[in-house]
Every structure is written in C-alpha cells, then in structure tokens.
PDB file of C-alpha atoms in Angstrom:
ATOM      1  CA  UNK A   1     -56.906  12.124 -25.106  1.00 80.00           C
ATOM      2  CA  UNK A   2     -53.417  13.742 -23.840  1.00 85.00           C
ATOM      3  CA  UNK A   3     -52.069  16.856 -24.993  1.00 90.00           C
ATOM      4  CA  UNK A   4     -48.912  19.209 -24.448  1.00 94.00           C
ATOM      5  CA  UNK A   5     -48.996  22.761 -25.298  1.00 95.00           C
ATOM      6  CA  UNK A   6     -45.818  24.897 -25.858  1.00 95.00           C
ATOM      7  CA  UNK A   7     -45.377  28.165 -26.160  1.00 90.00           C
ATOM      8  CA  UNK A   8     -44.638  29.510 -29.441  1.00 86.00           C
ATOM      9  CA  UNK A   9     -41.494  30.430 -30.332  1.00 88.00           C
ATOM     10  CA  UNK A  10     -38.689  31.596 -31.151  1.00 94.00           C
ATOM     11  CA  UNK A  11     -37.472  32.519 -28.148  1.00 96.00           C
ATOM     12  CA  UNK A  12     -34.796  35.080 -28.654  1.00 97.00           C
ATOM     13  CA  UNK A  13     -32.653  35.908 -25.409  1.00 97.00           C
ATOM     14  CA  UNK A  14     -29.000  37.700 -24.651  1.00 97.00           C
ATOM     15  CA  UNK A  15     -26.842  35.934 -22.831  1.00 97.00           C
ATOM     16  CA  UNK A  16     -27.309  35.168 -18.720  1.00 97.00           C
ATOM     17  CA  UNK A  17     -30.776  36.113 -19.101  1.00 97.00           C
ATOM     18  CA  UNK A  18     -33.787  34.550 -17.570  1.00 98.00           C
ATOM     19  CA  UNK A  19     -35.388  32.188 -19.496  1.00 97.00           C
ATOM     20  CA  UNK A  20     -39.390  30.658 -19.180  1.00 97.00           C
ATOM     21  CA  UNK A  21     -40.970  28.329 -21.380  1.00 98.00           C
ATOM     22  CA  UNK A  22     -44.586  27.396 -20.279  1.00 97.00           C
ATOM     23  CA  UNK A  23     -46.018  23.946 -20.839  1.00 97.00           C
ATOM     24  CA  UNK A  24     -49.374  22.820 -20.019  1.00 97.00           C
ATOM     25  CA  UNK A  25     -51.037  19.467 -20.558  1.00 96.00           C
ATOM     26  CA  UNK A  26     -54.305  17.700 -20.417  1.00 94.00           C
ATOM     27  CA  UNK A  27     -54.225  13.875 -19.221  1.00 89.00           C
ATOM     28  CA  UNK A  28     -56.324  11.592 -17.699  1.00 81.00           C
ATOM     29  CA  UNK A  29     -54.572   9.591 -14.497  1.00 78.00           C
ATOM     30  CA  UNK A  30     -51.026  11.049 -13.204  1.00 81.00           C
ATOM     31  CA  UNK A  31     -48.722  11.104 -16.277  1.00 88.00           C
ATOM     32  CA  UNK A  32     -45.214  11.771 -15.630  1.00 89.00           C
ATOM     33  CA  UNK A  33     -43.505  14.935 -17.400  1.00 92.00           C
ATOM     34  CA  UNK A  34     -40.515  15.611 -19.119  1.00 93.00           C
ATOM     35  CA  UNK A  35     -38.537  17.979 -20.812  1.00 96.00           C
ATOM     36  CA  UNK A  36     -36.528  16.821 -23.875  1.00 94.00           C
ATOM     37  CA  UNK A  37     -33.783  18.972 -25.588  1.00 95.00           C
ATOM     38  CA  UNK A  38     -33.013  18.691 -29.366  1.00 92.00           C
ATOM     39  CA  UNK A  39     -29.907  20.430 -31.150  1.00 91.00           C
ATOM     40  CA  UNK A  40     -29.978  20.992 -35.031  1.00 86.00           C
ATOM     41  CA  UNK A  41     -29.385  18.059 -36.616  1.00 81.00           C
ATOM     42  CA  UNK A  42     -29.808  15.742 -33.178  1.00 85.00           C
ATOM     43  CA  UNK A  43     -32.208  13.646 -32.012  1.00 85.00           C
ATOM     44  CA  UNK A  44     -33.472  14.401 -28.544  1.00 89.00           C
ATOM     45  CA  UNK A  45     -32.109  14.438 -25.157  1.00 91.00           C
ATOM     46  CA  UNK A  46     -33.584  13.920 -21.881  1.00 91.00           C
ATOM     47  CA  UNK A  47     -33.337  17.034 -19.856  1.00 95.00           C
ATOM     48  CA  UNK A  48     -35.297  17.013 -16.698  1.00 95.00           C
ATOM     49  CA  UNK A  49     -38.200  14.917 -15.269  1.00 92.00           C
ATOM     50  CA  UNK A  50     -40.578  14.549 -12.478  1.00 93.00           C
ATOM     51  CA  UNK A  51     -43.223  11.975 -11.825  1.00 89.00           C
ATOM     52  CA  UNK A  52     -45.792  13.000  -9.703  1.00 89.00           C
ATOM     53  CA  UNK A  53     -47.206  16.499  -8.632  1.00 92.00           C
ATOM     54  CA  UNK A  54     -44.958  18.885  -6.755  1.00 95.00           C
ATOM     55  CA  UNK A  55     -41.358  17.192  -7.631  1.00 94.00           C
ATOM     56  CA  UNK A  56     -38.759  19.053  -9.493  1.00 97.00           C
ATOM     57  CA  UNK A  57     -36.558  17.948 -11.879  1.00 96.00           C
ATOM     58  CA  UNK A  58     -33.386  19.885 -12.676  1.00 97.00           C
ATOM     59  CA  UNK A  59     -30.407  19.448 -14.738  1.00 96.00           C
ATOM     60  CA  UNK A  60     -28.044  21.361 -15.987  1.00 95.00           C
ATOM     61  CA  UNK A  61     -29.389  24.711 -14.179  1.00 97.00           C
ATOM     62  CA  UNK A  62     -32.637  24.408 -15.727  1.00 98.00           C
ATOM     63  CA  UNK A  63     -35.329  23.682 -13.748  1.00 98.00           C
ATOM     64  CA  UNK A  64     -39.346  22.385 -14.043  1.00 98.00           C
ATOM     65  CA  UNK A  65     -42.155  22.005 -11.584  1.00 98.00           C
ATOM     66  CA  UNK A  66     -45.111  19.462 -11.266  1.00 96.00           C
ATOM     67  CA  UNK A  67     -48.171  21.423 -11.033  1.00 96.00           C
ATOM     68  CA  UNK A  68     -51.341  19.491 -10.856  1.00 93.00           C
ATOM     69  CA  UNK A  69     -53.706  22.383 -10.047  1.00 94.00           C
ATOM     70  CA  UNK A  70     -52.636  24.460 -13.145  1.00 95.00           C
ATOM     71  CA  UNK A  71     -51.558  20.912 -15.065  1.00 96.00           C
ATOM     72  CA  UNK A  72     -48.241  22.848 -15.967  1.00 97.00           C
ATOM     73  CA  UNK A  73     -44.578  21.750 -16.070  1.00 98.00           C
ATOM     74  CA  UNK A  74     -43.291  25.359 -16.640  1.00 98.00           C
ATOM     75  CA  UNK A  75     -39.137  24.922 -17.809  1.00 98.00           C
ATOM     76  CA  UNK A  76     -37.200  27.786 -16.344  1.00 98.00           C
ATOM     77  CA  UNK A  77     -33.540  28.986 -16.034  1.00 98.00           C
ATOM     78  CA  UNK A  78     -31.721  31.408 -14.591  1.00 97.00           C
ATOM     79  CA  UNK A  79     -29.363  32.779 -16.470  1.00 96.00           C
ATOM     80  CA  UNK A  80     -29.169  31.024 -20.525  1.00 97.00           C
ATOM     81  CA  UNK A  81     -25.701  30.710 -22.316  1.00 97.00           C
ATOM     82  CA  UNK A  82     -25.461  30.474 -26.131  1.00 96.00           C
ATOM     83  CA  UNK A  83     -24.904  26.453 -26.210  1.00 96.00           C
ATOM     84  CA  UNK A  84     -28.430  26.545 -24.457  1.00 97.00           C
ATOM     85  CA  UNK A  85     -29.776  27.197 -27.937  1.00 97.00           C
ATOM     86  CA  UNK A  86     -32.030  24.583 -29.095  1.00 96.00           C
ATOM     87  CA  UNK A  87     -35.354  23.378 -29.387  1.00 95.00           C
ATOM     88  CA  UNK A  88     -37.018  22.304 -25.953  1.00 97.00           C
ATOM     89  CA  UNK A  89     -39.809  19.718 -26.151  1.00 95.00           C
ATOM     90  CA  UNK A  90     -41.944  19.421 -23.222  1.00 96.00           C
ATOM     91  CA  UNK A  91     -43.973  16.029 -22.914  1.00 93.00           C
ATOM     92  CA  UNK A  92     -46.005  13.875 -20.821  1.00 91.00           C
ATOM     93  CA  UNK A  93     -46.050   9.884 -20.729  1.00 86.00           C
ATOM     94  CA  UNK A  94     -49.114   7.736 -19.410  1.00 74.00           C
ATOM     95  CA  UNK A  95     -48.387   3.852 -19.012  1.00 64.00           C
ATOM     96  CA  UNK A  96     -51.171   3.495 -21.279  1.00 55.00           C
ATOM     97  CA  UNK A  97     -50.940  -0.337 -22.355  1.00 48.00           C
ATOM     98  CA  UNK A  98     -47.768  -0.903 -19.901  1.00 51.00           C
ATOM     99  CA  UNK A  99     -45.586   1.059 -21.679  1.00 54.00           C
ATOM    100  CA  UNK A 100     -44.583   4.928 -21.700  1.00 66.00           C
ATOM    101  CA  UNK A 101     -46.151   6.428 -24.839  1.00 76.00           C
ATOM    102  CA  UNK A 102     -44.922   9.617 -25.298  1.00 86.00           C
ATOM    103  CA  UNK A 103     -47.199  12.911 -26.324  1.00 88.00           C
ATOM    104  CA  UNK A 104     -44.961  15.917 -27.518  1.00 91.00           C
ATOM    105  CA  UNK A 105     -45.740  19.557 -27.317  1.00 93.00           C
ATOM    106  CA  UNK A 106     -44.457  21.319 -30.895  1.00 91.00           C
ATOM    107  CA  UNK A 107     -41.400  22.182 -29.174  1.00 94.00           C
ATOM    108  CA  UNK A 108     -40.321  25.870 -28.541  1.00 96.00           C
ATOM    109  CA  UNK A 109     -36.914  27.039 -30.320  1.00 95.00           C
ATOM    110  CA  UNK A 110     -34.656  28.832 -27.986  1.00 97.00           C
ATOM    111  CA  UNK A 111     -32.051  31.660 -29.316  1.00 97.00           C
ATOM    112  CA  UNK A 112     -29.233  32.671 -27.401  1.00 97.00           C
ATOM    113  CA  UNK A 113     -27.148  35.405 -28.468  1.00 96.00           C
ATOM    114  CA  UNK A 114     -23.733  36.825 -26.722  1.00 95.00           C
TER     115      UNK A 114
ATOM    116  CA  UNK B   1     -25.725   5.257 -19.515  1.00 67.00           C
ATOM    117  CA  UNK B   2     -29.375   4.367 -21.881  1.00 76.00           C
ATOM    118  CA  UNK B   3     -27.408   5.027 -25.030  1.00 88.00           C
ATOM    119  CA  UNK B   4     -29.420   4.489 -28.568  1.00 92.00           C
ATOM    120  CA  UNK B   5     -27.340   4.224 -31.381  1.00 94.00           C
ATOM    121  CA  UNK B   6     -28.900   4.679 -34.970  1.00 95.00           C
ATOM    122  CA  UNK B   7     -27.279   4.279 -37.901  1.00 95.00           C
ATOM    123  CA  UNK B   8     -26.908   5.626 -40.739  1.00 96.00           C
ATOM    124  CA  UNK B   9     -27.175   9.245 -39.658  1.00 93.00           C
ATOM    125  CA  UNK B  10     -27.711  10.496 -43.023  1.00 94.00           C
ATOM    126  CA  UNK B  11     -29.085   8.854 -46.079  1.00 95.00           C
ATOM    127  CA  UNK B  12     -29.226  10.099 -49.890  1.00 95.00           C
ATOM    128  CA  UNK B  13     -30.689   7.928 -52.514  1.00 94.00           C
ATOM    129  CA  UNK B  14     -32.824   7.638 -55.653  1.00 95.00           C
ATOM    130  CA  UNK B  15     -36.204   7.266 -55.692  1.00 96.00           C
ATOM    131  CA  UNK B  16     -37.634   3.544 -55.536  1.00 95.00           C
ATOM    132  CA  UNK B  17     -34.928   2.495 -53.076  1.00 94.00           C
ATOM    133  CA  UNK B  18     -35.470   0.885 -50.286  1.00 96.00           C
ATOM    134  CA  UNK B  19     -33.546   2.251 -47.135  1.00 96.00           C
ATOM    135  CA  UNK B  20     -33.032  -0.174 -43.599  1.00 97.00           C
ATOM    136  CA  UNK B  21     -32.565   2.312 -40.392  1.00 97.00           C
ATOM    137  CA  UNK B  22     -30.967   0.404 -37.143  1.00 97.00           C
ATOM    138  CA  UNK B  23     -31.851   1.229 -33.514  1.00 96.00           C
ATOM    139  CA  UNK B  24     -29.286  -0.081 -31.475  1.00 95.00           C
ATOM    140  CA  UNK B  25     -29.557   0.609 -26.936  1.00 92.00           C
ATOM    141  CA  UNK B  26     -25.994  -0.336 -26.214  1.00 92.00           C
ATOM    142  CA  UNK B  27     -25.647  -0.770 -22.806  1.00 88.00           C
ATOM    143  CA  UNK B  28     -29.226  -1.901 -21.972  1.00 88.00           C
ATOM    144  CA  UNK B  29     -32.105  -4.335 -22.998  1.00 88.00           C
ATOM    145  CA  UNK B  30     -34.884  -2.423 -24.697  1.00 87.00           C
ATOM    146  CA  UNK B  31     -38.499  -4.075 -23.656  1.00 81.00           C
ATOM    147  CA  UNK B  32     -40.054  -1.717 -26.121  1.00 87.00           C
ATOM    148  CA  UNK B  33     -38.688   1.238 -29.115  1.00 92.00           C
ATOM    149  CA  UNK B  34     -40.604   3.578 -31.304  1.00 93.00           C
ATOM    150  CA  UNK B  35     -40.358   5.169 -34.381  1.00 96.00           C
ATOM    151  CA  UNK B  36     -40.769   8.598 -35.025  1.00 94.00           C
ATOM    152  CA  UNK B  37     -40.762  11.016 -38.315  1.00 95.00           C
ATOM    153  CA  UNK B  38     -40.233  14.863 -37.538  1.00 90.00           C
ATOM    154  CA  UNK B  39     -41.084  17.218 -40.258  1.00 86.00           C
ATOM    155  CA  UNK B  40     -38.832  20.361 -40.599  1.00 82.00           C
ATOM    156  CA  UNK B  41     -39.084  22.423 -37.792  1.00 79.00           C
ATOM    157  CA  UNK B  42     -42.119  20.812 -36.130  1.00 82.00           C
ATOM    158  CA  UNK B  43     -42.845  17.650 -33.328  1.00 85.00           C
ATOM    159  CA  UNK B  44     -42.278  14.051 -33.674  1.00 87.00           C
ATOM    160  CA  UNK B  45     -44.706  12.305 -34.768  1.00 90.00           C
ATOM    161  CA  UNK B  46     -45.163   8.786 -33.870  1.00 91.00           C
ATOM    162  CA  UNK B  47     -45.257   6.019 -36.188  1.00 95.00           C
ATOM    163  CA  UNK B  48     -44.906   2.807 -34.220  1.00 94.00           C
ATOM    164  CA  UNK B  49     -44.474   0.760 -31.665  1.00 91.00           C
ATOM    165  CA  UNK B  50     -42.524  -2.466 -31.561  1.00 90.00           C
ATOM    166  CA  UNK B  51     -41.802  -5.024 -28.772  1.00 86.00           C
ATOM    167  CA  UNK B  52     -39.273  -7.402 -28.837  1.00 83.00           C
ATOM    168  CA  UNK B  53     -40.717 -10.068 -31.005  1.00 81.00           C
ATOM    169  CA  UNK B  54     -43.827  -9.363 -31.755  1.00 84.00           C
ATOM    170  CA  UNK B  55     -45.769  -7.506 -34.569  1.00 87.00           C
ATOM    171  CA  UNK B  56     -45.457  -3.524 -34.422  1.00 92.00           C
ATOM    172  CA  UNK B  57     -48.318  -1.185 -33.974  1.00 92.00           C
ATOM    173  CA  UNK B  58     -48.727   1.384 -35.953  1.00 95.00           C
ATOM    174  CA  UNK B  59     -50.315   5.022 -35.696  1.00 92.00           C
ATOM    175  CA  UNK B  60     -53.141   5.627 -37.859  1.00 92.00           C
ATOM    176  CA  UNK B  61     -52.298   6.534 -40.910  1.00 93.00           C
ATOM    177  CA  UNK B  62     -49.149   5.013 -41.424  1.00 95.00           C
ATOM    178  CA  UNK B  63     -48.653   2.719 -44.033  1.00 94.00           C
ATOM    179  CA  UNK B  64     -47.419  -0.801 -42.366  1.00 93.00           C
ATOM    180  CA  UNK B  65     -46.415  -2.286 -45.840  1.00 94.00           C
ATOM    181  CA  UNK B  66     -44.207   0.753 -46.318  1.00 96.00           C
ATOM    182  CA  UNK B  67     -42.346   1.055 -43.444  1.00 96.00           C
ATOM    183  CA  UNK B  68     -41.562  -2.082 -42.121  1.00 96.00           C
ATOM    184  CA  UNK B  69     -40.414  -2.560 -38.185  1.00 94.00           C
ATOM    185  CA  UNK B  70     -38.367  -5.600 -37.326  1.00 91.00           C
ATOM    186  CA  UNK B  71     -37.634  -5.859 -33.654  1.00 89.00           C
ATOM    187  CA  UNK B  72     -35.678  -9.707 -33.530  1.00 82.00           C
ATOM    188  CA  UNK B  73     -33.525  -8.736 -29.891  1.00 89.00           C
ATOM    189  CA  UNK B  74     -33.965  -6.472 -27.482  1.00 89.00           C
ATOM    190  CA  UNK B  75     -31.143  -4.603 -28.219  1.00 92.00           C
ATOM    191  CA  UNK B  76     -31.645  -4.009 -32.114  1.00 94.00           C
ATOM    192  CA  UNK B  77     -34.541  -2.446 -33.880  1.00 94.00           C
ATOM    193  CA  UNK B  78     -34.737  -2.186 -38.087  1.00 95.00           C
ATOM    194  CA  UNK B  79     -37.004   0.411 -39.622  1.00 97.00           C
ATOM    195  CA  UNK B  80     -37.056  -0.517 -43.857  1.00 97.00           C
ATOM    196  CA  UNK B  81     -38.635   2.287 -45.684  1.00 97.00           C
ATOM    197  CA  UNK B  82     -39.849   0.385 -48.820  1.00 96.00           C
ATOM    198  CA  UNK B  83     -39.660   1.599 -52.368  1.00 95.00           C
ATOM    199  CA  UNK B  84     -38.849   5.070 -50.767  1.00 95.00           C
ATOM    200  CA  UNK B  85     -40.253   8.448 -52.817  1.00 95.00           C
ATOM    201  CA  UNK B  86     -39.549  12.252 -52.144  1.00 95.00           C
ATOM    202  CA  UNK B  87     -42.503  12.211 -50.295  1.00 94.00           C
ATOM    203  CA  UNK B  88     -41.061   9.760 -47.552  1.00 95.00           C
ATOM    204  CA  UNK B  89     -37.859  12.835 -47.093  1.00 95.00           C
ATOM    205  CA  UNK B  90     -37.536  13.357 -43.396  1.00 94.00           C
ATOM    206  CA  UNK B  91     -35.655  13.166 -40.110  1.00 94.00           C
ATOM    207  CA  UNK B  92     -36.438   9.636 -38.449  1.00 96.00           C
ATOM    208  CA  UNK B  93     -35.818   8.797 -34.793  1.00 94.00           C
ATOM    209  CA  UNK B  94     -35.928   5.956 -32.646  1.00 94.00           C
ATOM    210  CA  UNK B  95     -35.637   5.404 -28.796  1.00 93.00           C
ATOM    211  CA  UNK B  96     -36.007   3.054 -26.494  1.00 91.00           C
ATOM    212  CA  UNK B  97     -37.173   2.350 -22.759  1.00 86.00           C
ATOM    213  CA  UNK B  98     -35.284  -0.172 -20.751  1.00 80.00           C
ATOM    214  CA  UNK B  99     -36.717  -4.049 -19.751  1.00 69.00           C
ATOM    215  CA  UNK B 100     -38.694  -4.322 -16.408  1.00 63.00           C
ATOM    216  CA  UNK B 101     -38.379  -0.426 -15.546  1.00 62.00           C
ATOM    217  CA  UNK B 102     -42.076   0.706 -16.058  1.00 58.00           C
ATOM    218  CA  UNK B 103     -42.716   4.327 -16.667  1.00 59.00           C
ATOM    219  CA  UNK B 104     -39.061   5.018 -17.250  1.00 68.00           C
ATOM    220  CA  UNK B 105     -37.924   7.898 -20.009  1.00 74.00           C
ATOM    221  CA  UNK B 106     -37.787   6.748 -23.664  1.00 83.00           C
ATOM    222  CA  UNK B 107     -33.581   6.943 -24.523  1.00 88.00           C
ATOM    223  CA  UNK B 108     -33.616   8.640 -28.124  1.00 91.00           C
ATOM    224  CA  UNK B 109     -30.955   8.178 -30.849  1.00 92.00           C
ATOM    225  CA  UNK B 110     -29.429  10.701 -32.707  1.00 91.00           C
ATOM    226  CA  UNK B 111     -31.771  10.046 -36.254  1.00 93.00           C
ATOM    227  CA  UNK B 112     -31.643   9.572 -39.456  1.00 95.00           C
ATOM    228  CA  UNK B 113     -32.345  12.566 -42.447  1.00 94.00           C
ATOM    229  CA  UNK B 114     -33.545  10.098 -45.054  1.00 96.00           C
ATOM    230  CA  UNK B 115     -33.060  12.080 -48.611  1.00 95.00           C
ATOM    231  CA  UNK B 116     -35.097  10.484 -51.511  1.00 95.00           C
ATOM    232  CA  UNK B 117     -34.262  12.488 -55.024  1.00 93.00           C
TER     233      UNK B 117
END
C-alpha cells in the first residue's frame, strides 16, 4: 500500500535560517504530492503541490521537488520566520477508486524562535 | 477560493450526548468529503468517505453505527457522533475536493475539538 515518511521532529530553528524537512513515500502508479500546513488549533492548509516527477511547487517561499528516483518530495526554505511555526504534513494522493484519497506522513512540528 | 467551513469549532458536552459536526465548501460543489480524527499531536486518521448521496465508506475499524455521515448536497456534509463517551474526545476534520476536477487537492476545514466529560 502507500506510505509517507516524515522526519521526526521538533524542528527547532532561529529565525531566517534554512529550513529542510525530508519526505519520502512508497506508491504504486504516479501519485501526486503535497505539502499541508497545520497551526495549533487549525485544521490544515494546502501549502505546495506538484503532480508528476520533476515539477515544483512553491508557495509562500517554501519550496518542494518531485523526485521519482529517490520517491522524495523534500520541503525546503530559505530563510524561516516565527509565523512559519507549525506542523508540516507531507502527503501523497492516488486516484484510487476516482477520487484523491489522501495518505499522511505523521507530520513534522516546526519551531521558530526570534 | 475552495473554502470548507465546519461548524461548531469547539464542542463540550456530557457523556451520552450525541454531537452533529457540519462540513460546509462555500464557494464550490464538493463531488466527494472525508472525515478525519487526529489524536493529540499525531496524523489524521481517516474515517470515511462520503459522496454526495450515497452510503459512506468507512475505514476499518470505525464504527458506522457510531459515527454517522450524511452527505444530502454537495455542498453540506453532517458527521453525528452518537451517544458520544470520553473515549470519542478528539480534533475532527473534514475537507472536500471539488465536482468534475479529478486528482485535485482535498480543501480542509478548520475542525472540530469534540470534548466528552
């Protein structure tokens, strides 16, 4: 079956730092990838996608590429600010029976402090 | 645009009660939205899957005669946690993915902590 792995976190960071959060998956067929964003006591927004191997999606200065050779959707950014602190999600959706189910990662909490 | 609105955002009752969440996409038609739980600090979990007037499917494991999925419009989706316990404390989240877009991103409301004392 499919499967997203995250990183462990907490990811603890000073301000304008880099930031890396790896994601791998397993699928079968071409799934498309995604990287949701949750805030405490939020439910999740849609950060970045990409739907087939070598796109990038970016928003918001973070970034994530399609790797099909090392099945990884790897989120970066250059340089965090506090409000980036949150819980990333990374995930992967197959059409499956026609419609996108979605398989999560555990999520990876991200710190950012000034 | 692809907003979800869910309502009520927070929830305390006593146990036995039963408790009606609403998934609402306001500015588009939702073919399909799920139902999620998320335990404190850890994934969603998926509980089921409903399509506009039709029966939900459910992940194995969860109980269909206690949480009950309505799914009457494709706009407006009812999750009824029956005869709710302490056990059945959690966040709760729906989304939804837009009608006739295949493969598009599921649109996620803001949940619901359900508090049972």
């Amino acid at each position: 079956g499919n499967s997203v792995t995250q990183m462990e976190g907490p990811v603890t960071l000073s301000e304008e730092a880099f930031l890396t959060i790896n994601c791998t998956y397993t699928a079968t067929g071409y799934p498309s990838l995604f990287w949701y964003v949750q805030y405490p006591g939020e439910g999740l927004q849609l950060l970045l996608k990409a739907t087939k191997a070598d796109d990038k999606g970016s928003n918001k200065g973070f970034e994530a590429t399609y790797r099909k050779e090392t099945t990884s959707f790897h989120l970066e950014k250059g340089s965090v600010q506090v409000s980036d602190s949150a819980v990333y999600f990374c995930a992967l959706s197959d059409l499956g029976s026609g419609y996108s189910t979605l398989t999560f990662g555990k999520g990876t909490m991200l710190l950012v402090s000034p | 645009g692809a907003v979800v609105s869910q309502h009520p955002s927070w929830v305390i009752c006593k146990s036995g009660t039963s408790v009606k969440i609403e998934c609402r996409s306001l500015d588009f038609q939702a073919t399909t939205m799920f139902w999620y739980r998320q335990f404190p600090k850890q994934s969603l979990m998926l509980m089921a899957t409903s399509n506009e007037g039709s029966k939900a499917t459910y992940e194995q494991g969860v109980e269909k005669d206690k949480f009950l999925i309505n799914h009457a419009s494709l706009t407006l989706s009812t999750l009824t946690v029956t005869s709710a316990h302490p056990e059945d404390s959690s966040f709760y989240i729906c989304s939804a993915t837009e009608l006739g877009i295949s493969n598009q991103p599921q649109h996620f409301g803001d949940g619901t902590r359900l508090s049972i004392l």
